[in-house]
PDB file of C-alpha atoms in Angstrom:
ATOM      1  CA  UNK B   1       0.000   0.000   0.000  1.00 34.00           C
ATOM      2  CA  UNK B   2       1.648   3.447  -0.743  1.00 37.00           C
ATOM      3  CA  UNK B   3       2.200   5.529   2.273  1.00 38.00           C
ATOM      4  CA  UNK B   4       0.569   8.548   2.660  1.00 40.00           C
ATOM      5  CA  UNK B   5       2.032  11.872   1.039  1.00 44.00           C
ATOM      6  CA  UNK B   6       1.684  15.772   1.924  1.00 44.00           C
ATOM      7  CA  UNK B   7      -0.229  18.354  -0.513  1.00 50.00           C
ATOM      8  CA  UNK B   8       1.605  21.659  -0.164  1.00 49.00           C
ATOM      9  CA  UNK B   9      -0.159  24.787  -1.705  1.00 55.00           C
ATOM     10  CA  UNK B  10       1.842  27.886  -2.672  1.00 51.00           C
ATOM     11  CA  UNK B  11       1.205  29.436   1.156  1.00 56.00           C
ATOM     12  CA  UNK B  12       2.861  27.162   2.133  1.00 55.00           C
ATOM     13  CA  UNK B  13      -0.324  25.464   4.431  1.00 55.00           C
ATOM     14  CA  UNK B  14      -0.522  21.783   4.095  1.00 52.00           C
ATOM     15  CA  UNK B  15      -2.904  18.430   3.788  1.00 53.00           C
ATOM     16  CA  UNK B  16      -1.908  15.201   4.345  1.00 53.00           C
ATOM     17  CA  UNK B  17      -3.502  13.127   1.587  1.00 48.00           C
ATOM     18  CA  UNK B  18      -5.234   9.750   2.148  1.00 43.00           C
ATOM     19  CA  UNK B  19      -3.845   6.093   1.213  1.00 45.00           C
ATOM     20  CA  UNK B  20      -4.461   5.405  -3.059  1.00 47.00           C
ATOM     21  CA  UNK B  21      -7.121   3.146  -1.501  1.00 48.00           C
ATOM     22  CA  UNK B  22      -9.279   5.896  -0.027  1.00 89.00           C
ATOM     23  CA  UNK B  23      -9.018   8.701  -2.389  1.00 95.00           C
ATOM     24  CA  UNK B  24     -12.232   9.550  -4.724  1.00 96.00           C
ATOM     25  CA  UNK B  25     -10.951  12.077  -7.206  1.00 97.00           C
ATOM     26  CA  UNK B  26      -7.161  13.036  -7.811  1.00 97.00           C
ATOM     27  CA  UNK B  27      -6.046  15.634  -9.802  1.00 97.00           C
ATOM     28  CA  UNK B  28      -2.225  15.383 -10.975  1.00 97.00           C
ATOM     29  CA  UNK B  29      -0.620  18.644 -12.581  1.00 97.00           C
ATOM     30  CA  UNK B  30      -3.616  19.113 -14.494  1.00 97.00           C
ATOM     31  CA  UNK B  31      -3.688  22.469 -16.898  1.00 97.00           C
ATOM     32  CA  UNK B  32      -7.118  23.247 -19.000  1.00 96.00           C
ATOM     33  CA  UNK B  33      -6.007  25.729 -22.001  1.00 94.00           C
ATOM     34  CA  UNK B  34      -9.016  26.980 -23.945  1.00 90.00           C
ATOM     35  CA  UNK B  35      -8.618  28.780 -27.512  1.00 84.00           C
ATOM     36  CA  UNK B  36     -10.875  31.905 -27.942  1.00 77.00           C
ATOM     37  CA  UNK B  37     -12.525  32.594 -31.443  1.00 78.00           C
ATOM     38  CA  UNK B  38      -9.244  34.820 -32.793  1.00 80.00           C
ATOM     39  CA  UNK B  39      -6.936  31.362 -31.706  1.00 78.00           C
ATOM     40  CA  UNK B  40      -5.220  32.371 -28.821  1.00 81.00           C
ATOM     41  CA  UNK B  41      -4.770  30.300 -26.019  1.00 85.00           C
ATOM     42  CA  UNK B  42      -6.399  30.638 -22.498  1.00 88.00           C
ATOM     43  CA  UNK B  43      -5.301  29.017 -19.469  1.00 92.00           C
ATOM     44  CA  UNK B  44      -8.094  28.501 -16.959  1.00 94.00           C
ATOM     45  CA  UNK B  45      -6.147  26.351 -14.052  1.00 95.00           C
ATOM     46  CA  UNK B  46      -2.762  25.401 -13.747  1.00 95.00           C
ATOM     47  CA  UNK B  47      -1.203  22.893 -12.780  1.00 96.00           C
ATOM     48  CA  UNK B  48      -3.619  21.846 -10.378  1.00 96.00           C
ATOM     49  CA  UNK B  49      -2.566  18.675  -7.835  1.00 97.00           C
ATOM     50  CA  UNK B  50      -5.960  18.258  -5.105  1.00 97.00           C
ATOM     51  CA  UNK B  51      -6.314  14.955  -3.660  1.00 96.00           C
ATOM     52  CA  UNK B  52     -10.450  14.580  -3.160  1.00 96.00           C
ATOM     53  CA  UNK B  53     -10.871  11.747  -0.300  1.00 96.00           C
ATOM     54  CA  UNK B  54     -13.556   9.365  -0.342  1.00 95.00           C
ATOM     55  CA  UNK B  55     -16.693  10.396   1.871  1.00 95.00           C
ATOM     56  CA  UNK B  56     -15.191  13.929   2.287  1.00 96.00           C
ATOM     57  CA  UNK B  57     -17.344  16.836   1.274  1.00 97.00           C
ATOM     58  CA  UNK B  58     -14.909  19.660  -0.150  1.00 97.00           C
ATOM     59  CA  UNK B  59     -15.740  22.932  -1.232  1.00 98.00           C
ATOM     60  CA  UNK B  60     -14.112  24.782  -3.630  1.00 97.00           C
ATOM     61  CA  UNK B  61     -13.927  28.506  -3.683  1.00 96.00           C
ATOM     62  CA  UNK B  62     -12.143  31.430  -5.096  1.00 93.00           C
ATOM     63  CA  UNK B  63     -13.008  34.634  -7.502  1.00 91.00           C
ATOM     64  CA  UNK B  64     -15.326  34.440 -10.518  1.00 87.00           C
ATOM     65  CA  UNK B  65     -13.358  33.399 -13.544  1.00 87.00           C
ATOM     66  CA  UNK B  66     -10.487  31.460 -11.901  1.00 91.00           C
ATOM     67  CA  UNK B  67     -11.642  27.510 -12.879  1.00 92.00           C
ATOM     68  CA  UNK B  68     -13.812  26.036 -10.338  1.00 94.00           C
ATOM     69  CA  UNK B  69     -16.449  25.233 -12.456  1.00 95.00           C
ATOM     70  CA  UNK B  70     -13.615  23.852 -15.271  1.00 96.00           C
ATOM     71  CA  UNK B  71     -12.586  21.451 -12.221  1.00 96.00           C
ATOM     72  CA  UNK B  72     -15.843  19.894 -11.758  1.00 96.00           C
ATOM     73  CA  UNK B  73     -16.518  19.790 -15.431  1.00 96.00           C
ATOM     74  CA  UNK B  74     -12.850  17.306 -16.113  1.00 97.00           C
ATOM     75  CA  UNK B  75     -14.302  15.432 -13.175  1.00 97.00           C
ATOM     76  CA  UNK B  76     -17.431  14.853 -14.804  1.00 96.00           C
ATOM     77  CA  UNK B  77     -15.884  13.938 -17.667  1.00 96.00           C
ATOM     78  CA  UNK B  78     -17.452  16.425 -19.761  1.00 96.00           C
ATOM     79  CA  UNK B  79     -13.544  18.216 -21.348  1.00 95.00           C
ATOM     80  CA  UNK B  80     -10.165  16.348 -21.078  1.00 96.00           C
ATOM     81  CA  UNK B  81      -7.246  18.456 -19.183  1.00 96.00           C
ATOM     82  CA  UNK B  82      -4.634  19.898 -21.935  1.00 95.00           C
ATOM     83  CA  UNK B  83      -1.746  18.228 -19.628  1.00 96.00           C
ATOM     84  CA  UNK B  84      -2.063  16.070 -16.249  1.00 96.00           C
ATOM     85  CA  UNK B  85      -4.480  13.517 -15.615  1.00 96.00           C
ATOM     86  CA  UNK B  86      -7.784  13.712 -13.392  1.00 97.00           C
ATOM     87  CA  UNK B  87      -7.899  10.312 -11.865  1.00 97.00           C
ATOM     88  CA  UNK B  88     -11.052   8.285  -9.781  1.00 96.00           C
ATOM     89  CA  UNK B  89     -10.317   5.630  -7.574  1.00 94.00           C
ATOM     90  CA  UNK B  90      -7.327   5.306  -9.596  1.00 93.00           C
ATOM     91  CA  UNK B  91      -8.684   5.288 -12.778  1.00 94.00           C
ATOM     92  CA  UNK B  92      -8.091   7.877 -15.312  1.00 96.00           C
ATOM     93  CA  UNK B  93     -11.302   9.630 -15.983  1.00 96.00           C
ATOM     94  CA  UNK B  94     -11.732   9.407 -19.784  1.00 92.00           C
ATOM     95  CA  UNK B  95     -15.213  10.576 -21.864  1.00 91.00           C
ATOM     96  CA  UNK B  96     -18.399  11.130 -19.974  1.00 92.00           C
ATOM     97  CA  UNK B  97     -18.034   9.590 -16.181  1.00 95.00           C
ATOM     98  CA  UNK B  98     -21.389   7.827 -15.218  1.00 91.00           C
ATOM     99  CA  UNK B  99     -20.178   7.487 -11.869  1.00 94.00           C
ATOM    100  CA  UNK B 100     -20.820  11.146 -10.792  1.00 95.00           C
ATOM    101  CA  UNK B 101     -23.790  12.687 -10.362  1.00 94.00           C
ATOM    102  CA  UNK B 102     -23.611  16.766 -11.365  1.00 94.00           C
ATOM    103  CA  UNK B 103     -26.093  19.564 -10.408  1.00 93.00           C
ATOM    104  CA  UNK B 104     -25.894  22.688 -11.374  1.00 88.00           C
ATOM    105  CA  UNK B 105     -27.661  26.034 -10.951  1.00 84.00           C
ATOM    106  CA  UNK B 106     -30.169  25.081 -13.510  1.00 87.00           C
ATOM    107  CA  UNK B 107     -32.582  22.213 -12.449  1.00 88.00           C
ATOM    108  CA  UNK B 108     -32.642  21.306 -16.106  1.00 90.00           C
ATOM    109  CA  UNK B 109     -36.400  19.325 -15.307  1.00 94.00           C
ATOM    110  CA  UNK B 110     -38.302  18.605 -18.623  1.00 95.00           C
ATOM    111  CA  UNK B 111     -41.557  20.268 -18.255  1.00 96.00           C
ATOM    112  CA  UNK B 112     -43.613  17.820 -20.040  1.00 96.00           C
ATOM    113  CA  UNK B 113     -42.612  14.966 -17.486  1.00 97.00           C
ATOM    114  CA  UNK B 114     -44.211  14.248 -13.848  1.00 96.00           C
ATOM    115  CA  UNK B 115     -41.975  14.830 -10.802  1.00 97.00           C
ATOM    116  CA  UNK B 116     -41.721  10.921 -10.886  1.00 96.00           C
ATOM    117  CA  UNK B 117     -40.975  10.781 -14.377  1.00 96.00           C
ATOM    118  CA  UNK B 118     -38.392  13.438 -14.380  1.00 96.00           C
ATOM    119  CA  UNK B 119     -36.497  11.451 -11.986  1.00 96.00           C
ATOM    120  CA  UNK B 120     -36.707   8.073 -13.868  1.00 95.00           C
ATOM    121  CA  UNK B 121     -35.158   9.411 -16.448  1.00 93.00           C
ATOM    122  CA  UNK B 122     -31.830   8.010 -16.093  1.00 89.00           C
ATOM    123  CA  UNK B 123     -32.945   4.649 -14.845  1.00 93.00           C
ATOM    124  CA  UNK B 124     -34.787   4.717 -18.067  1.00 93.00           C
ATOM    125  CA  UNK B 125     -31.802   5.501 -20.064  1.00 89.00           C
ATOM    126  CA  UNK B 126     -29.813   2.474 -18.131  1.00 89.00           C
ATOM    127  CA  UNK B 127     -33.108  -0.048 -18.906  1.00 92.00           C
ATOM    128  CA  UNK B 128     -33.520  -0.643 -15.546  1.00 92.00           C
ATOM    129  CA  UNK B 129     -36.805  -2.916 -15.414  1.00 93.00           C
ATOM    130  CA  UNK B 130     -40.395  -1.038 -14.828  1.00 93.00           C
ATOM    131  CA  UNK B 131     -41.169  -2.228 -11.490  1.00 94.00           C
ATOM    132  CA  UNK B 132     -37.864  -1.958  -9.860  1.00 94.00           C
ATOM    133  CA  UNK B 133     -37.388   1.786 -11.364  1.00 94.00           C
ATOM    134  CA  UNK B 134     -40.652   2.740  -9.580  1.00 94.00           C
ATOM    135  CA  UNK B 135     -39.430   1.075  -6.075  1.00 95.00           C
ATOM    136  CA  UNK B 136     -36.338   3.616  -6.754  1.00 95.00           C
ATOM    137  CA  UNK B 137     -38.032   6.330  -7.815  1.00 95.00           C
ATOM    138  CA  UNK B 138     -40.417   6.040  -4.791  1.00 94.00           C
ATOM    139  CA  UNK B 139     -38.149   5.651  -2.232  1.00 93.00           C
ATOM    140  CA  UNK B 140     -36.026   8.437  -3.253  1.00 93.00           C
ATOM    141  CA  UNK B 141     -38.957  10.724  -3.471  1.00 94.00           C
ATOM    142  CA  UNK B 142     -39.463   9.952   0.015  1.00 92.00           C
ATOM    143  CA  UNK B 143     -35.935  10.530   1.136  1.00 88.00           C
ATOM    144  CA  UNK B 144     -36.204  14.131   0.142  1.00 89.00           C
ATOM    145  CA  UNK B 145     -39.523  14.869   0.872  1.00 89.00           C
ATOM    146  CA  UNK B 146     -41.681  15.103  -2.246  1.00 92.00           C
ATOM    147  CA  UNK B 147     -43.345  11.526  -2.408  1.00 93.00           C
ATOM    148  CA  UNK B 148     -46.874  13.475  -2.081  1.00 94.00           C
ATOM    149  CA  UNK B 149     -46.390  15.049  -5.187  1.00 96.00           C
ATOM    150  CA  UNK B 150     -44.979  12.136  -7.812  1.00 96.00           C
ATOM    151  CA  UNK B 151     -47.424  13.326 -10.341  1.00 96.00           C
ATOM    152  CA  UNK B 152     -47.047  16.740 -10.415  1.00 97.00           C
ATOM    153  CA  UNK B 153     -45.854  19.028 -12.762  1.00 97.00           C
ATOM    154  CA  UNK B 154     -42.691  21.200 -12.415  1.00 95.00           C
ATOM    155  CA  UNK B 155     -44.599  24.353 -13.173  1.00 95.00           C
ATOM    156  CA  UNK B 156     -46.552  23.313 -10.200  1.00 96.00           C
ATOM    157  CA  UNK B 157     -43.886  23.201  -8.013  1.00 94.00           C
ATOM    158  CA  UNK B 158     -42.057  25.832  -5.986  1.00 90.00           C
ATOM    159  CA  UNK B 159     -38.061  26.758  -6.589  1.00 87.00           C
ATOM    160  CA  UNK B 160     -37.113  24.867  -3.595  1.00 88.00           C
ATOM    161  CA  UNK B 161     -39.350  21.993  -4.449  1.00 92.00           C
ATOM    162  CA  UNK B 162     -37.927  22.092  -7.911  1.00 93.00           C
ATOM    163  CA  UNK B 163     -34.176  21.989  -6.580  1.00 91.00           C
ATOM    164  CA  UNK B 164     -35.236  18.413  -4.264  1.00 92.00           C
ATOM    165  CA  UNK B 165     -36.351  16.795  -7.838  1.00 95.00           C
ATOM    166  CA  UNK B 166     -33.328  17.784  -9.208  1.00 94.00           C
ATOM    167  CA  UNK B 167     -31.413  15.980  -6.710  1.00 93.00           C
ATOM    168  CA  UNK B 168     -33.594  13.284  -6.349  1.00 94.00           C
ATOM    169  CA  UNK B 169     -32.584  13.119 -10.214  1.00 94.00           C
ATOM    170  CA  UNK B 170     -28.943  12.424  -9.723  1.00 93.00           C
ATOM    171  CA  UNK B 171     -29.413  10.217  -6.258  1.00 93.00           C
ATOM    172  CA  UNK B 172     -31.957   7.555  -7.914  1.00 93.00           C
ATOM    173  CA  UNK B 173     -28.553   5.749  -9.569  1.00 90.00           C
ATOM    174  CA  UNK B 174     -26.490   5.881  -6.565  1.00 91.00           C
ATOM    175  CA  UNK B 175     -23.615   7.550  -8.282  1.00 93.00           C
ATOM    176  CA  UNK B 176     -19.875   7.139  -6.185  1.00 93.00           C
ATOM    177  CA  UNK B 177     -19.886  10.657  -6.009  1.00 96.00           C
ATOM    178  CA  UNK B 178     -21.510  13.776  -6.389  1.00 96.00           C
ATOM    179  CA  UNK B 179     -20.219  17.206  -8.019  1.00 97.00           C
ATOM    180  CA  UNK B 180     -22.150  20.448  -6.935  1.00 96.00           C
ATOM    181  CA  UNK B 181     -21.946  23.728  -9.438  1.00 95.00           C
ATOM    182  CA  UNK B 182     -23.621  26.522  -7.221  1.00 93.00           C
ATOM    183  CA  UNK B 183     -26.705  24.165  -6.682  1.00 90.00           C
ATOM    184  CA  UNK B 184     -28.002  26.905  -4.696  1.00 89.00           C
ATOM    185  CA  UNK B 185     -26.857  30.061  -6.453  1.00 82.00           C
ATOM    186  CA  UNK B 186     -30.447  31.013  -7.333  1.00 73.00           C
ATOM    187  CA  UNK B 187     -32.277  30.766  -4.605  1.00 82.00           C
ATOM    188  CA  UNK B 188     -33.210  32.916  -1.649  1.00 84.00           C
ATOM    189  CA  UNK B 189     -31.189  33.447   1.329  1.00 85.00           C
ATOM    190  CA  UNK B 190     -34.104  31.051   3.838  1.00 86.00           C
ATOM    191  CA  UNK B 191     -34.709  28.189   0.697  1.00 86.00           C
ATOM    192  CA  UNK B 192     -30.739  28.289   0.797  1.00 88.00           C
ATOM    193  CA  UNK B 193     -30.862  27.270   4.457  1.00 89.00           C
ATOM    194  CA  UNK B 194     -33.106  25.074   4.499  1.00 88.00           C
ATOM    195  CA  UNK B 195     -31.567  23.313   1.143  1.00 89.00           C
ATOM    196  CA  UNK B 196     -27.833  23.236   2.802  1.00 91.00           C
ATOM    197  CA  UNK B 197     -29.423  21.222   5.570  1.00 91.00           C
ATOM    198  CA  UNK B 198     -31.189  18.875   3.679  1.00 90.00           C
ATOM    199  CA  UNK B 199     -28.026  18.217   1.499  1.00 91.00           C
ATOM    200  CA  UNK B 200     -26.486  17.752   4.581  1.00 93.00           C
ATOM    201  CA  UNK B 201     -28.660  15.291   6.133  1.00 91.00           C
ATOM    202  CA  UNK B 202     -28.418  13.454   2.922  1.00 90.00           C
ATOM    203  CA  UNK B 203     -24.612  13.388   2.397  1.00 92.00           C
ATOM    204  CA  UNK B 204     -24.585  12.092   6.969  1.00 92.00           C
ATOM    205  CA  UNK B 205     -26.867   9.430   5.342  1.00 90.00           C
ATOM    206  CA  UNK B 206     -24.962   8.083   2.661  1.00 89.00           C
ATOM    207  CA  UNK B 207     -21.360   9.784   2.414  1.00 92.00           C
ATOM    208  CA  UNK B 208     -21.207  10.221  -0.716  1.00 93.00           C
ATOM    209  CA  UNK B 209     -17.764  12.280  -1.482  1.00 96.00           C
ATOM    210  CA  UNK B 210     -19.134  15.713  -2.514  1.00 97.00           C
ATOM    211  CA  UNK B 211     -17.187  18.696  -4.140  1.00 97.00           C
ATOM    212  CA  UNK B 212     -18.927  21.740  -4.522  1.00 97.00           C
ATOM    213  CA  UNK B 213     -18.050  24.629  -6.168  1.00 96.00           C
ATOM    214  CA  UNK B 214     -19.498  28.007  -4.473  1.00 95.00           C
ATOM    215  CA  UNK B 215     -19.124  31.871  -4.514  1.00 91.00           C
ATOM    216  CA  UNK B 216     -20.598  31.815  -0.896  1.00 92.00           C
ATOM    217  CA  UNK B 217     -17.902  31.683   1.585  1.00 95.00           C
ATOM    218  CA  UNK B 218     -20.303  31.035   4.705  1.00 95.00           C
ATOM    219  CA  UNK B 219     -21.859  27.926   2.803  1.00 95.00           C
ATOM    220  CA  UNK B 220     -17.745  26.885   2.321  1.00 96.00           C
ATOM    221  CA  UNK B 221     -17.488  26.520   5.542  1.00 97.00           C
ATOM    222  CA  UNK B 222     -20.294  25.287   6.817  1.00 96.00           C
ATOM    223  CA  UNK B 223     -20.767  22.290   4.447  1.00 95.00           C
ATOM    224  CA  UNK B 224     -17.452  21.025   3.815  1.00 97.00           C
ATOM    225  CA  UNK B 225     -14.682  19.157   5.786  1.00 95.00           C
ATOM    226  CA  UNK B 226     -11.875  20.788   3.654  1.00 97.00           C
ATOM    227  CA  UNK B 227     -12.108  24.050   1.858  1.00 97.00           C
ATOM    228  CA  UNK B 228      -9.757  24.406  -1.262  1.00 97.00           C
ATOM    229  CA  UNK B 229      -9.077  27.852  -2.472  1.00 96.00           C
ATOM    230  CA  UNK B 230      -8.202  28.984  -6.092  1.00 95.00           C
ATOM    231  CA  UNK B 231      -6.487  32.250  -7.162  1.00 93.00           C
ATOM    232  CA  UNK B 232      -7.604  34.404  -9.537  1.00 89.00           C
ATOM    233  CA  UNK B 233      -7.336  33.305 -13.764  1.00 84.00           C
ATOM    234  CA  UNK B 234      -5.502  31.121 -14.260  1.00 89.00           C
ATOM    235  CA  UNK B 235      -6.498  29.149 -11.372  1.00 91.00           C
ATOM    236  CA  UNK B 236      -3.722  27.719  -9.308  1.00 94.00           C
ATOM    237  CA  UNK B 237      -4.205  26.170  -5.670  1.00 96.00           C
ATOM    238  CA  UNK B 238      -3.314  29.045  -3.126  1.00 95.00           C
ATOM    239  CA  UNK B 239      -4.725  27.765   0.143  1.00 96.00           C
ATOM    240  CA  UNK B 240      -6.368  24.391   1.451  1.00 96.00           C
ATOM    241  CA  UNK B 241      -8.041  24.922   4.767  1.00 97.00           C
ATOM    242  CA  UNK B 242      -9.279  22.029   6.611  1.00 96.00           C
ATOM    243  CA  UNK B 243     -12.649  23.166   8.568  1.00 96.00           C
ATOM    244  CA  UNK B 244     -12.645  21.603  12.356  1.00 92.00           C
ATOM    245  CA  UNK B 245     -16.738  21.783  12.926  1.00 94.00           C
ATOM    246  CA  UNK B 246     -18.403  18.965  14.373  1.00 91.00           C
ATOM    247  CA  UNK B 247     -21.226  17.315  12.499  1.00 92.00           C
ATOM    248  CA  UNK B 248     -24.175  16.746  11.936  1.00 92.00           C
ATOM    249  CA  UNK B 249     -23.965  20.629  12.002  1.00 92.00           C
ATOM    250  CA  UNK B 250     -26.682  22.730  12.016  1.00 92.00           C
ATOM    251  CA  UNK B 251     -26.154  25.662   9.430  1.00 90.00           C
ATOM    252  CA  UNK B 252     -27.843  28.496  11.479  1.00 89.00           C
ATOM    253  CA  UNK B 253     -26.160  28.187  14.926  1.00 92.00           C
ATOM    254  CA  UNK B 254     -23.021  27.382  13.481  1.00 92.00           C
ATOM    255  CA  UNK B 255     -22.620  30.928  12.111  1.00 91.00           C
ATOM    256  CA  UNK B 256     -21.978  31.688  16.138  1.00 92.00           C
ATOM    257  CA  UNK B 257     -19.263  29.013  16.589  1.00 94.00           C
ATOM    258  CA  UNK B 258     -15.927  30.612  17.681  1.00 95.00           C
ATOM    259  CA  UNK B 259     -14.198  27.939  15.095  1.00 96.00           C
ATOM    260  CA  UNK B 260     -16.392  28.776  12.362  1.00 96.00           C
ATOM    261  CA  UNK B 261     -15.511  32.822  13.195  1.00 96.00           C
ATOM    262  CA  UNK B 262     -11.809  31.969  12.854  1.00 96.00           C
ATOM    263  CA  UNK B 263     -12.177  29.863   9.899  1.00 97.00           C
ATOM    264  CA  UNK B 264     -14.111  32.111   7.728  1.00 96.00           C
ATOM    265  CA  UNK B 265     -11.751  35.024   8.704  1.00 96.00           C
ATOM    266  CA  UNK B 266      -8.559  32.907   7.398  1.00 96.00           C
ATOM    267  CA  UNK B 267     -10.120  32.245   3.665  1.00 96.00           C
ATOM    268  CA  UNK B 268     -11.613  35.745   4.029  1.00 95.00           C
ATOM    269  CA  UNK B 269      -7.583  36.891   4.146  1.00 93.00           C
ATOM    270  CA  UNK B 270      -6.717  34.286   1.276  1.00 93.00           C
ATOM    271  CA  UNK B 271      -9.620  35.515  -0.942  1.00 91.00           C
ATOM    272  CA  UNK B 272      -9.606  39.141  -0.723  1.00 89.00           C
ATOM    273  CA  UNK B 273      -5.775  39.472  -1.905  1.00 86.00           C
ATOM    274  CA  UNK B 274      -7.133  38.347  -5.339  1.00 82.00           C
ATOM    275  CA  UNK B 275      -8.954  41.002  -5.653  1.00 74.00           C
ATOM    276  CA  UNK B 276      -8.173  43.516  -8.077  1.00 58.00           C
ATOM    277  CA  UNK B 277      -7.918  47.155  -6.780  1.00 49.00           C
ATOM    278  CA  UNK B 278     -10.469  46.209  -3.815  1.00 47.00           C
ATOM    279  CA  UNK B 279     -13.105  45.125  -6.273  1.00 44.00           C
ATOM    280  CA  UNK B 280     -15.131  41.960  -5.443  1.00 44.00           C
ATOM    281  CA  UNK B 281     -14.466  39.572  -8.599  1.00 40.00           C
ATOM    282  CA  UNK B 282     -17.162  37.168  -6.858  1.00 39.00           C
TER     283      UNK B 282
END
């Protein structure tokens, strides 16, 4: 078994990684390069080396622009890096990854389809068997809440509603893992709340590893175990904060939590010298 090594970002702060055994995602000197219409070349990370653990929740933060969402995307599957490798389990991640699920800002639900049918469709898609993709459907419907309303429409539903059948969507195929794109970015400050818990309950329930990207600093830190934060374009790792809450946590009182005071205040320190001039880039 390989022994365990050390992750050093550019600030010199530290995380030991986990055994090759228990580590989800890993990301080894991966660079994304884009080319714009008039062929030049953008970078949008660098040389990025993250070790995800499995059944870890990490958050991902840092200003608008700077590759968060380009992470999650090589994760999914969805581009290839231009160098490096993006690795789960151990495997090299290569074409679409059907063992993530991703959720996004957008809910994505097809209009025309019931609540129950929206979230069949990928059970459909893998020809799972009539009868057993209603048990799933059904008990997963349950699990967050919405098995009174299976044959309603989404125009019927409210935002929050809306945002349960979109996970219910990506936790009917018990995926290994679960990527997060500011799943809450729309929504109002008390549906956010309440949403954060409920993803929270969920992910005590079945540890699932979770990385989340999010422009909300307090959400950062109260969801995840380790907070991983980018500089600004081209993203590069400058700071990888491990958050020392105790769970189950509850994401109001928390907010009062001396550790939670002293955690925010570090990545505060790390995010606002990537600011250009004093302007927020979030």
């Amino acid at each position: 078994m390989r022994s365990p090594r050390t992750l050093v970002a550019p600030d010199g702060t530290s995380s030991d990684a986990a055994p090759a055994q228990q580590v989800e995602f890993e990301f080894c000197s991966v660079t994304k390069e884009f080319l714009s219409a008039d062929g030049q070349a953008h970078t949008a990370v660098r040389d990025i080396s993250l070790q995800v653990e499995r059944a870890s929740f990490v958050a991902v933060i840092g200003p608008s622009g700077c590759g968060k969402s380009t992470l999650l995307n090589m994760a999914a599957g969805l581009m290839a890096p231009s160098s490096g490798q993006v690795l789960q389990s151990g495997t090299p991640v290569a074409g679409i990854n059907p063992r993530v699920g991703y959720l996004t800002q957008q809910n994505n639900l097809l209009p025309w389809r019931t609540v129950r049918d929206n979230v069949a469709v990928a059970l459909e898609i893998r020809r799972v068997p009539r009868a057993e993709r209603r048990r799933l459907v059904d008990d997963i419907l349950r699990t967050v809440g919405l098995q009174d309303f299976a044959d309603y429409f989404p125009s019927q539903l409210s935002g929050g509603m809306q945002k349960r059948v979109a996970i219910a969507r990506i936790l009917v195929y018990k995926p290994d893992s679960l990527l997060m794109d500011e799943p809450f970015g729309p929504l109002d400050a008390q549906l956010r709340l309440v949403m954060q818990r409920e993803l929270l309950a969920i992910w005590e329930r079945d540890r699932r590893t979770v990385m989340l990207v999010t422009h909300d600093l307090e959400e950062a830190i109260l969801m995840a175990d380790k907070v991983v934060v980018l500089g600004r374009s081209p993203g590069q790792i400058i700071h990888i904060e491990d958050v020392d809450l105790p769970r189950p946590r509850n994401v109001v009182t928390l907010r009062k939590d001396e550790r939670f005071i002293a955690t925010w205040d570090v990545l505060w320190s790390k995010l606002e010298a990537q600011f250009d001039d004093g302007a927020v880039q979030a």
